């Protein structure tokens, strides 16, 4: 095609300072010596951008799960299969979400918040339980049952944060044995009918218990008032 476009007399004694072929290179031909050098950096750049985007999405997901979260707990998921994860998720209450994320990304999401107390368990391979309910024992029981049934004692809780305090693996029984809402209501109503010292003892309980107790009492008064009308 180049010969048809540029025909030069063969008998010409003039020497041209350029070559027709070298001056009018075919744009569709890629030199072999540079093709690999150009493609590899571009491939690495694309992969890096995708990886960065996924990390940012994970951090944002963790932040969203922290909204209205009462307890954030880490569990050791090393050795768990995909099928076991699916079974576990099916057993958890709707208010509890299970998320697999690298420690570094979770740490970035909780930085500067009350959840930063979770730092001590940022080791090994963790999955994360986000409990969006005040009923902490009911949220933790399914996982404890799962561990027992599957004989996965090595996949225990690695730590958790509740009301800004860190609970290590050895302290998780405290969280698992917290009184339920119904039990707290019963304690308050019982103390109101008993001696003044019992009421004082209830008032001196943790702030969470006191708030729940007062709400229950107000509700009871409203119900009694409505029934008397």
PDB file of C-alpha atoms in Angstrom:
ATOM      1  CA  UNK A   1       0.000   0.000   0.000  1.00  0.00           C
ATOM      2  CA  UNK A   2       2.906   2.290   0.662  1.00  0.00           C
ATOM      3  CA  UNK A   3       4.406   1.542  -2.769  1.00  0.00           C
ATOM      4  CA  UNK A   4       1.180   2.552  -4.475  1.00  0.00           C
ATOM      5  CA  UNK A   5       1.027   5.839  -2.612  1.00  0.00           C
ATOM      6  CA  UNK A   6       4.687   6.819  -2.967  1.00  0.00           C
ATOM      7  CA  UNK A   7       6.468   5.838  -6.219  1.00  0.00           C
ATOM      8  CA  UNK A   8       9.979   7.218  -6.656  1.00  0.00           C
ATOM      9  CA  UNK A   9      12.080   6.942  -9.869  1.00  0.00           C
ATOM     10  CA  UNK A  10      14.631   4.160  -9.556  1.00  0.00           C
ATOM     11  CA  UNK A  11      17.147   5.980 -11.749  1.00  0.00           C
ATOM     12  CA  UNK A  12      17.227   9.051  -9.600  1.00  0.00           C
ATOM     13  CA  UNK A  13      20.645   9.854  -8.283  1.00  0.00           C
ATOM     14  CA  UNK A  14      19.288  12.003  -5.491  1.00  0.00           C
ATOM     15  CA  UNK A  15      19.590  10.622  -1.988  1.00  0.00           C
ATOM     16  CA  UNK A  16      16.665  11.446   0.265  1.00  0.00           C
ATOM     17  CA  UNK A  17      17.360  12.204   3.893  1.00  0.00           C
ATOM     18  CA  UNK A  18      14.505   9.989   5.007  1.00  0.00           C
ATOM     19  CA  UNK A  19      13.017   6.598   4.339  1.00  0.00           C
ATOM     20  CA  UNK A  20       9.424   6.478   3.171  1.00  0.00           C
ATOM     21  CA  UNK A  21       8.722   3.393   5.253  1.00  0.00           C
ATOM     22  CA  UNK A  22      10.335   4.725   8.396  1.00  0.00           C
ATOM     23  CA  UNK A  23       8.700   8.140   8.053  1.00  0.00           C
ATOM     24  CA  UNK A  24       5.215   6.794   7.425  1.00  0.00           C
ATOM     25  CA  UNK A  25       4.985   4.019   9.965  1.00  0.00           C
ATOM     26  CA  UNK A  26       1.979   1.737   9.964  1.00  0.00           C
ATOM     27  CA  UNK A  27      -0.057   2.807  13.023  1.00  0.00           C
ATOM     28  CA  UNK A  28      -1.403  -0.723  13.450  1.00  0.00           C
ATOM     29  CA  UNK A  29       1.997  -2.326  13.984  1.00  0.00           C
ATOM     30  CA  UNK A  30       3.266  -2.399  17.593  1.00  0.00           C
ATOM     31  CA  UNK A  31       7.011  -2.922  17.964  1.00  0.00           C
ATOM     32  CA  UNK A  32       7.717  -6.202  19.768  1.00  0.00           C
ATOM     33  CA  UNK A  33      10.426  -4.668  21.894  1.00  0.00           C
ATOM     34  CA  UNK A  34       8.086  -2.217  23.648  1.00  0.00           C
ATOM     35  CA  UNK A  35       4.707  -3.990  23.733  1.00  0.00           C
ATOM     36  CA  UNK A  36       5.308  -5.784  27.029  1.00  0.00           C
ATOM     37  CA  UNK A  37       6.813  -2.741  28.673  1.00  0.00           C
ATOM     38  CA  UNK A  38       3.704  -0.700  27.949  1.00  0.00           C
ATOM     39  CA  UNK A  39       1.051  -3.276  28.844  1.00  0.00           C
ATOM     40  CA  UNK A  40       2.407  -4.433  32.197  1.00  0.00           C
ATOM     41  CA  UNK A  41       2.412  -1.047  33.965  1.00  0.00           C
ATOM     42  CA  UNK A  42      -1.128  -0.380  32.756  1.00  0.00           C
ATOM     43  CA  UNK A  43      -2.331  -3.760  34.034  1.00  0.00           C
ATOM     44  CA  UNK A  44      -0.741  -3.161  37.424  1.00  0.00           C
ATOM     45  CA  UNK A  45      -2.290   0.316  37.612  1.00  0.00           C
ATOM     46  CA  UNK A  46      -5.773  -1.055  36.916  1.00  0.00           C
ATOM     47  CA  UNK A  47      -5.394  -3.798  39.508  1.00  0.00           C
ATOM     48  CA  UNK A  48      -4.163  -1.304  42.076  1.00  0.00           C
ATOM     49  CA  UNK A  49      -7.146   0.977  41.430  1.00  0.00           C
ATOM     50  CA  UNK A  50      -9.605  -1.920  41.801  1.00  0.00           C
ATOM     51  CA  UNK A  51      -7.934  -3.064  45.018  1.00  0.00           C
ATOM     52  CA  UNK A  52      -8.030   0.451  46.462  1.00  0.00           C
ATOM     53  CA  UNK A  53     -11.717   0.802  45.572  1.00  0.00           C
ATOM     54  CA  UNK A  54     -12.590  -2.489  47.275  1.00  0.00           C
ATOM     55  CA  UNK A  55     -10.736  -1.447  50.421  1.00  0.00           C
ATOM     56  CA  UNK A  56     -12.575   1.879  50.520  1.00  0.00           C
ATOM     57  CA  UNK A  57     -15.907   0.086  50.075  1.00  0.00           C
ATOM     58  CA  UNK A  58     -15.083  -2.290  52.952  1.00  0.00           C
ATOM     59  CA  UNK A  59     -14.189   0.587  55.279  1.00  0.00           C
ATOM     60  CA  UNK A  60     -17.443   2.333  54.379  1.00  0.00           C
ATOM     61  CA  UNK A  61     -19.430  -0.862  54.995  1.00  0.00           C
ATOM     62  CA  UNK A  62     -17.902  -1.213  58.457  1.00  0.00           C
ATOM     63  CA  UNK A  63     -18.762   2.409  59.263  1.00  0.00           C
ATOM     64  CA  UNK A  64     -22.359   1.835  58.189  1.00  0.00           C
ATOM     65  CA  UNK A  65     -22.617  -1.257  60.389  1.00  0.00           C
ATOM     66  CA  UNK A  66     -21.359   0.746  63.375  1.00  0.00           C
ATOM     67  CA  UNK A  67     -24.423   2.990  63.195  1.00  0.00           C
ATOM     68  CA  UNK A  68     -26.881   2.002  65.940  1.00  0.00           C
ATOM     69  CA  UNK A  69     -24.501  -0.796  66.948  1.00  0.00           C
ATOM     70  CA  UNK A  70     -24.524  -1.947  70.571  1.00  0.00           C
ATOM     71  CA  UNK A  71     -21.758  -4.536  70.407  1.00  0.00           C
ATOM     72  CA  UNK A  72     -18.906  -5.173  67.984  1.00  0.00           C
ATOM     73  CA  UNK A  73     -17.217  -8.523  68.496  1.00  0.00           C
ATOM     74  CA  UNK A  74     -14.398 -10.315  66.705  1.00  0.00           C
ATOM     75  CA  UNK A  75     -14.402 -14.067  66.094  1.00  0.00           C
ATOM     76  CA  UNK A  76     -11.575 -16.268  64.849  1.00  0.00           C
ATOM     77  CA  UNK A  77     -12.609 -17.589  61.461  1.00  0.00           C
ATOM     78  CA  UNK A  78      -9.397 -19.403  60.523  1.00  0.00           C
ATOM     79  CA  UNK A  79     -10.330 -22.823  59.155  1.00  0.00           C
ATOM     80  CA  UNK A  80     -14.032 -22.113  58.706  1.00  0.00           C
ATOM     81  CA  UNK A  81     -15.452 -23.167  55.351  1.00  0.00           C
ATOM     82  CA  UNK A  82     -17.812 -21.177  53.135  1.00  0.00           C
ATOM     83  CA  UNK A  83     -20.593 -23.657  53.965  1.00  0.00           C
ATOM     84  CA  UNK A  84     -20.038 -23.144  57.689  1.00  0.00           C
ATOM     85  CA  UNK A  85     -20.233 -19.380  57.235  1.00  0.00           C
ATOM     86  CA  UNK A  86     -23.507 -19.756  55.395  1.00  0.00           C
ATOM     87  CA  UNK A  87     -24.906 -21.963  58.154  1.00  0.00           C
ATOM     88  CA  UNK A  88     -23.792 -19.499  60.809  1.00  0.00           C
ATOM     89  CA  UNK A  89     -25.346 -16.512  59.059  1.00  0.00           C
ATOM     90  CA  UNK A  90     -28.632 -18.417  58.801  1.00  0.00           C
ATOM     91  CA  UNK A  91     -28.662 -18.950  62.580  1.00  0.00           C
ATOM     92  CA  UNK A  92     -27.961 -15.348  63.569  1.00  0.00           C
ATOM     93  CA  UNK A  93     -30.856 -12.993  64.410  1.00  0.00           C
ATOM     94  CA  UNK A  94     -31.730 -10.310  61.859  1.00  0.00           C
ATOM     95  CA  UNK A  95     -30.253  -7.668  64.147  1.00  0.00           C
ATOM     96  CA  UNK A  96     -26.808  -9.308  64.046  1.00  0.00           C
ATOM     97  CA  UNK A  97     -24.606  -8.995  60.966  1.00  0.00           C
ATOM     98  CA  UNK A  98     -21.508 -11.069  60.223  1.00  0.00           C
ATOM     99  CA  UNK A  99     -18.796  -9.446  58.117  1.00  0.00           C
ATOM    100  CA  UNK A 100     -15.389 -10.699  57.021  1.00  0.00           C
ATOM    101  CA  UNK A 101     -12.855  -7.867  56.755  1.00  0.00           C
ATOM    102  CA  UNK A 102      -9.131  -7.414  57.275  1.00  0.00           C
ATOM    103  CA  UNK A 103      -8.020  -6.090  60.644  1.00  0.00           C
ATOM    104  CA  UNK A 104      -6.341  -3.077  59.033  1.00  0.00           C
ATOM    105  CA  UNK A 105      -9.551  -1.999  57.303  1.00  0.00           C
ATOM    106  CA  UNK A 106     -11.693  -2.414  60.415  1.00  0.00           C
ATOM    107  CA  UNK A 107      -9.099  -0.500  62.424  1.00  0.00           C
ATOM    108  CA  UNK A 108      -9.241   2.320  59.890  1.00  0.00           C
ATOM    109  CA  UNK A 109     -13.043   2.438  60.155  1.00  0.00           C
ATOM    110  CA  UNK A 110     -13.111   2.579  63.979  1.00  0.00           C
ATOM    111  CA  UNK A 111     -10.239   5.024  64.330  1.00  0.00           C
ATOM    112  CA  UNK A 112     -11.196   7.979  66.514  1.00  0.00           C
ATOM    113  CA  UNK A 113     -14.434   6.368  67.731  1.00  0.00           C
ATOM    114  CA  UNK A 114     -15.454   4.564  70.914  1.00  0.00           C
ATOM    115  CA  UNK A 115     -14.964   1.308  69.024  1.00  0.00           C
ATOM    116  CA  UNK A 116     -11.222   1.961  68.871  1.00  0.00           C
ATOM    117  CA  UNK A 117     -11.010   0.035  72.153  1.00  0.00           C
ATOM    118  CA  UNK A 118     -11.195  -3.079  69.962  1.00  0.00           C
ATOM    119  CA  UNK A 119      -7.484  -2.736  69.044  1.00  0.00           C
ATOM    120  CA  UNK A 120      -6.263  -5.575  71.329  1.00  0.00           C
ATOM    121  CA  UNK A 121      -7.974  -8.234  69.198  1.00  0.00           C
ATOM    122  CA  UNK A 122      -6.627  -6.966  65.861  1.00  0.00           C
ATOM    123  CA  UNK A 123      -4.542 -10.110  65.419  1.00  0.00           C
ATOM    124  CA  UNK A 124      -4.917 -13.193  63.278  1.00  0.00           C
ATOM    125  CA  UNK A 125      -7.910 -13.794  60.998  1.00  0.00           C
ATOM    126  CA  UNK A 126     -11.113 -12.205  62.281  1.00  0.00           C
ATOM    127  CA  UNK A 127     -14.713 -12.043  61.196  1.00  0.00           C
ATOM    128  CA  UNK A 128     -16.883  -9.393  62.873  1.00  0.00           C
ATOM    129  CA  UNK A 129     -20.258  -9.513  64.579  1.00  0.00           C
ATOM    130  CA  UNK A 130     -22.235  -6.258  64.589  1.00  0.00           C
ATOM    131  CA  UNK A 131     -25.080  -6.447  67.104  1.00  0.00           C
ATOM    132  CA  UNK A 132     -27.858  -3.933  66.459  1.00  0.00           C
ATOM    133  CA  UNK A 133     -29.928  -4.812  69.504  1.00  0.00           C
ATOM    134  CA  UNK A 134     -29.837  -4.269  73.256  1.00  0.00           C
ATOM    135  CA  UNK A 135     -30.491  -7.976  73.728  1.00  0.00           C
ATOM    136  CA  UNK A 136     -26.808  -8.928  73.797  1.00  0.00           C
ATOM    137  CA  UNK A 137     -27.121 -12.501  75.142  1.00  0.00           C
ATOM    138  CA  UNK A 138     -29.688 -13.404  72.461  1.00  0.00           C
ATOM    139  CA  UNK A 139     -27.294 -12.100  69.798  1.00  0.00           C
ATOM    140  CA  UNK A 140     -24.294 -14.070  71.081  1.00  0.00           C
ATOM    141  CA  UNK A 141     -26.004 -17.342  71.914  1.00  0.00           C
ATOM    142  CA  UNK A 142     -26.342 -18.587  68.294  1.00  0.00           C
ATOM    143  CA  UNK A 143     -22.609 -18.345  67.736  1.00  0.00           C
ATOM    144  CA  UNK A 144     -21.821 -20.078  71.021  1.00  0.00           C
ATOM    145  CA  UNK A 145     -24.233 -22.862  70.033  1.00  0.00           C
ATOM    146  CA  UNK A 146     -22.640 -23.040  66.568  1.00  0.00           C
ATOM    147  CA  UNK A 147     -19.183 -23.514  68.098  1.00  0.00           C
ATOM    148  CA  UNK A 148     -20.422 -26.303  70.335  1.00  0.00           C
ATOM    149  CA  UNK A 149     -22.328 -28.172  67.609  1.00  0.00           C
ATOM    150  CA  UNK A 150     -19.488 -27.944  65.062  1.00  0.00           C
ATOM    151  CA  UNK A 151     -16.824 -28.632  67.710  1.00  0.00           C
ATOM    152  CA  UNK A 152     -14.967 -25.435  66.823  1.00  0.00           C
ATOM    153  CA  UNK A 153     -13.706 -24.434  70.244  1.00  0.00           C
ATOM    154  CA  UNK A 154     -10.625 -22.826  68.652  1.00  0.00           C
ATOM    155  CA  UNK A 155     -12.842 -20.317  66.838  1.00  0.00           C
ATOM    156  CA  UNK A 156     -13.934 -18.501  69.984  1.00  0.00           C
ATOM    157  CA  UNK A 157     -14.568 -14.763  70.362  1.00  0.00           C
ATOM    158  CA  UNK A 158     -11.314 -12.813  70.111  1.00  0.00           C
ATOM    159  CA  UNK A 159     -12.705  -9.744  71.854  1.00  0.00           C
ATOM    160  CA  UNK A 160     -15.499  -7.203  71.764  1.00  0.00           C
ATOM    161  CA  UNK A 161     -16.497  -3.675  72.691  1.00  0.00           C
ATOM    162  CA  UNK A 162     -19.681  -2.910  74.590  1.00  0.00           C
ATOM    163  CA  UNK A 163     -20.525   0.571  75.908  1.00  0.00           C
ATOM    164  CA  UNK A 164     -16.995   1.704  75.070  1.00  0.00           C
ATOM    165  CA  UNK A 165     -15.306  -1.035  77.125  1.00  0.00           C
ATOM    166  CA  UNK A 166     -13.160  -3.826  75.717  1.00  0.00           C
ATOM    167  CA  UNK A 167     -13.997  -7.399  76.721  1.00  0.00           C
ATOM    168  CA  UNK A 168     -11.375 -10.077  76.119  1.00  0.00           C
ATOM    169  CA  UNK A 169     -12.172 -13.740  75.391  1.00  0.00           C
ATOM    170  CA  UNK A 170     -12.112 -14.580  79.110  1.00  0.00           C
ATOM    171  CA  UNK A 171     -14.639 -11.836  79.877  1.00  0.00           C
ATOM    172  CA  UNK A 172     -17.247 -12.717  77.287  1.00  0.00           C
ATOM    173  CA  UNK A 173     -19.305 -14.660  79.796  1.00  0.00           C
ATOM    174  CA  UNK A 174     -20.190 -11.305  81.343  1.00  0.00           C
ATOM    175  CA  UNK A 175     -21.772 -10.186  78.081  1.00  0.00           C
ATOM    176  CA  UNK A 176     -23.453 -13.536  77.511  1.00  0.00           C
ATOM    177  CA  UNK A 177     -25.056 -13.375  80.957  1.00  0.00           C
ATOM    178  CA  UNK A 178     -26.348  -9.802  80.858  1.00  0.00           C
ATOM    179  CA  UNK A 179     -29.970  -9.580  82.042  1.00  0.00           C
ATOM    180  CA  UNK A 180     -32.635  -9.412  79.389  1.00  0.00           C
ATOM    181  CA  UNK A 181     -35.039  -6.511  79.055  1.00  0.00           C
ATOM    182  CA  UNK A 182     -37.802  -8.512  80.713  1.00  0.00           C
ATOM    183  CA  UNK A 183     -35.549  -9.396  83.641  1.00  0.00           C
ATOM    184  CA  UNK A 184     -34.596  -5.746  84.148  1.00  0.00           C
ATOM    185  CA  UNK A 185     -38.260  -4.700  84.113  1.00  0.00           C
ATOM    186  CA  UNK A 186     -39.025  -7.350  86.692  1.00  0.00           C
ATOM    187  CA  UNK A 187     -36.166  -6.171  88.915  1.00  0.00           C
ATOM    188  CA  UNK A 188     -37.416  -2.589  88.833  1.00  0.00           C
ATOM    189  CA  UNK A 189     -41.011  -3.410  89.548  1.00  0.00           C
ATOM    190  CA  UNK A 190     -39.927  -5.664  92.373  1.00  0.00           C
ATOM    191  CA  UNK A 191     -37.714  -2.985  93.913  1.00  0.00           C
ATOM    192  CA  UNK A 192     -40.476  -0.362  93.736  1.00  0.00           C
ATOM    193  CA  UNK A 193     -42.665  -2.590  95.875  1.00  0.00           C
ATOM    194  CA  UNK A 194     -39.848  -3.390  98.293  1.00  0.00           C
ATOM    195  CA  UNK A 195     -37.779  -1.381 100.795  1.00  0.00           C
ATOM    196  CA  UNK A 196     -36.148   1.900  99.804  1.00  0.00           C
ATOM    197  CA  UNK A 197     -32.728   0.238  99.905  1.00  0.00           C
ATOM    198  CA  UNK A 198     -33.740  -2.007  97.016  1.00  0.00           C
ATOM    199  CA  UNK A 199     -34.646   1.040  94.932  1.00  0.00           C
ATOM    200  CA  UNK A 200     -31.299   2.639  95.722  1.00  0.00           C
ATOM    201  CA  UNK A 201     -29.530  -0.541  94.628  1.00  0.00           C
ATOM    202  CA  UNK A 202     -31.339  -0.483  91.306  1.00  0.00           C
ATOM    203  CA  UNK A 203     -30.511   3.185  90.757  1.00  0.00           C
ATOM    204  CA  UNK A 204     -26.850   2.448  91.376  1.00  0.00           C
ATOM    205  CA  UNK A 205     -26.832  -0.177  88.616  1.00  0.00           C
ATOM    206  CA  UNK A 206     -25.120   0.566  85.257  1.00  0.00           C
ATOM    207  CA  UNK A 207     -26.611   3.462  83.291  1.00  0.00           C
ATOM    208  CA  UNK A 208     -27.968   1.160  80.592  1.00  0.00           C
ATOM    209  CA  UNK A 209     -29.954  -0.856  83.128  1.00  0.00           C
ATOM    210  CA  UNK A 210     -31.295   2.280  84.813  1.00  0.00           C
ATOM    211  CA  UNK A 211     -32.524   3.804  81.560  1.00  0.00           C
ATOM    212  CA  UNK A 212     -34.257   0.597  80.539  1.00  0.00           C
ATOM    213  CA  UNK A 213     -35.803   0.265  83.974  1.00  0.00           C
ATOM    214  CA  UNK A 214     -37.154   3.828  83.968  1.00  0.00           C
ATOM    215  CA  UNK A 215     -38.635   3.346  80.513  1.00  0.00           C
ATOM    216  CA  UNK A 216     -40.413   0.244  81.715  1.00  0.00           C
ATOM    217  CA  UNK A 217     -41.819   2.033  84.734  1.00  0.00           C
ATOM    218  CA  UNK A 218     -43.072   4.966  82.652  1.00  0.00           C
ATOM    219  CA  UNK A 219     -44.732   2.553  80.245  1.00  0.00           C
ATOM    220  CA  UNK A 220     -46.399   0.732  83.121  1.00  0.00           C
ATOM    221  CA  UNK A 221     -47.747   4.002  84.539  1.00  0.00           C
ATOM    222  CA  UNK A 222     -49.099   4.996  81.129  1.00  0.00           C
ATOM    223  CA  UNK A 223     -50.834   1.652  80.739  1.00  0.00           C
ATOM    224  CA  UNK A 224     -52.404   1.933  84.207  1.00  0.00           C
ATOM    225  CA  UNK A 225     -53.515   5.487  83.481  1.00  0.00           C
ATOM    226  CA  UNK A 226     -55.042   4.461  80.166  1.00  0.00           C
ATOM    227  CA  UNK A 227     -56.870   1.545  81.783  1.00  0.00           C
ATOM    228  CA  UNK A 228     -58.430   3.731  84.469  1.00  0.00           C
ATOM    229  CA  UNK A 229     -60.016   6.142  81.974  1.00  0.00           C
TER     230      UNK A 229
END
